[in-house]
């Protein structure tokens, strides 16, 4: 049994070592810039799966865990609503901008309905 361990160990390859997170460094008060950045960078990601809003940032993750990070884009920012509309998220503005509505002030939205498998491969 001991002789099998080295051959099994060598037969597996590690595909990825770390997740990629692209960070937005532009002004969060400019909704147009936020949306343009999202459109440009989302094309490089796989199927989008989750949007996470916390008191200090907003993160969009794809099926592989890679994603986009928007520091300072959080509750009270008008650009946050524009980004959610772009992603097809259904929300109530009053509830969205209330960080006390959830424990820890973190809200998560699933994105699978809008960003389905093969959306980028339509002929």
mmCIF file with all atom_site columns, C-alpha atoms in Angstrom, residues 46 117-123:
data_model
loop_
_atom_site.group_PDB
_atom_site.id
_atom_site.type_symbol
_atom_site.label_atom_id
_atom_site.label_alt_id
_atom_site.label_comp_id
_atom_site.label_asym_id
_atom_site.label_entity_id
_atom_site.label_seq_id
_atom_site.pdbx_PDB_ins_code
_atom_site.Cartn_x
_atom_site.Cartn_y
_atom_site.Cartn_z
_atom_site.occupancy
_atom_site.B_iso_or_equiv
_atom_site.pdbx_formal_charge
_atom_site.auth_seq_id
_atom_site.auth_comp_id
_atom_site.auth_asym_id
_atom_site.auth_atom_id
_atom_site.pdbx_PDB_model_num
ATOM 1 C CA . UNK A 1 46  ? -17.679 32.748 -15.909 1.00 0.00 ? 46  UNK A CA 1
ATOM 2 C CA . UNK A 1 117 ? -25.413 28.860 -18.424 1.00 0.00 ? 117 UNK A CA 1
ATOM 3 C CA . UNK A 1 118 ? -24.451 29.699 -21.992 1.00 0.00 ? 118 UNK A CA 1
ATOM 4 C CA . UNK A 1 119 ? -25.713 33.318 -21.921 1.00 0.00 ? 119 UNK A CA 1
ATOM 5 C CA . UNK A 1 120 ? -22.437 34.425 -23.470 1.00 0.00 ? 120 UNK A CA 1
ATOM 6 C CA . UNK A 1 121 ? -22.473 31.719 -26.140 1.00 0.00 ? 121 UNK A CA 1
ATOM 7 C CA . UNK A 1 122 ? -25.702 32.544 -27.935 1.00 0.00 ? 122 UNK A CA 1
ATOM 8 C CA . UNK A 1 123 ? -25.222 32.395 -31.689 1.00 0.00 ? 123 UNK A CA 1
#
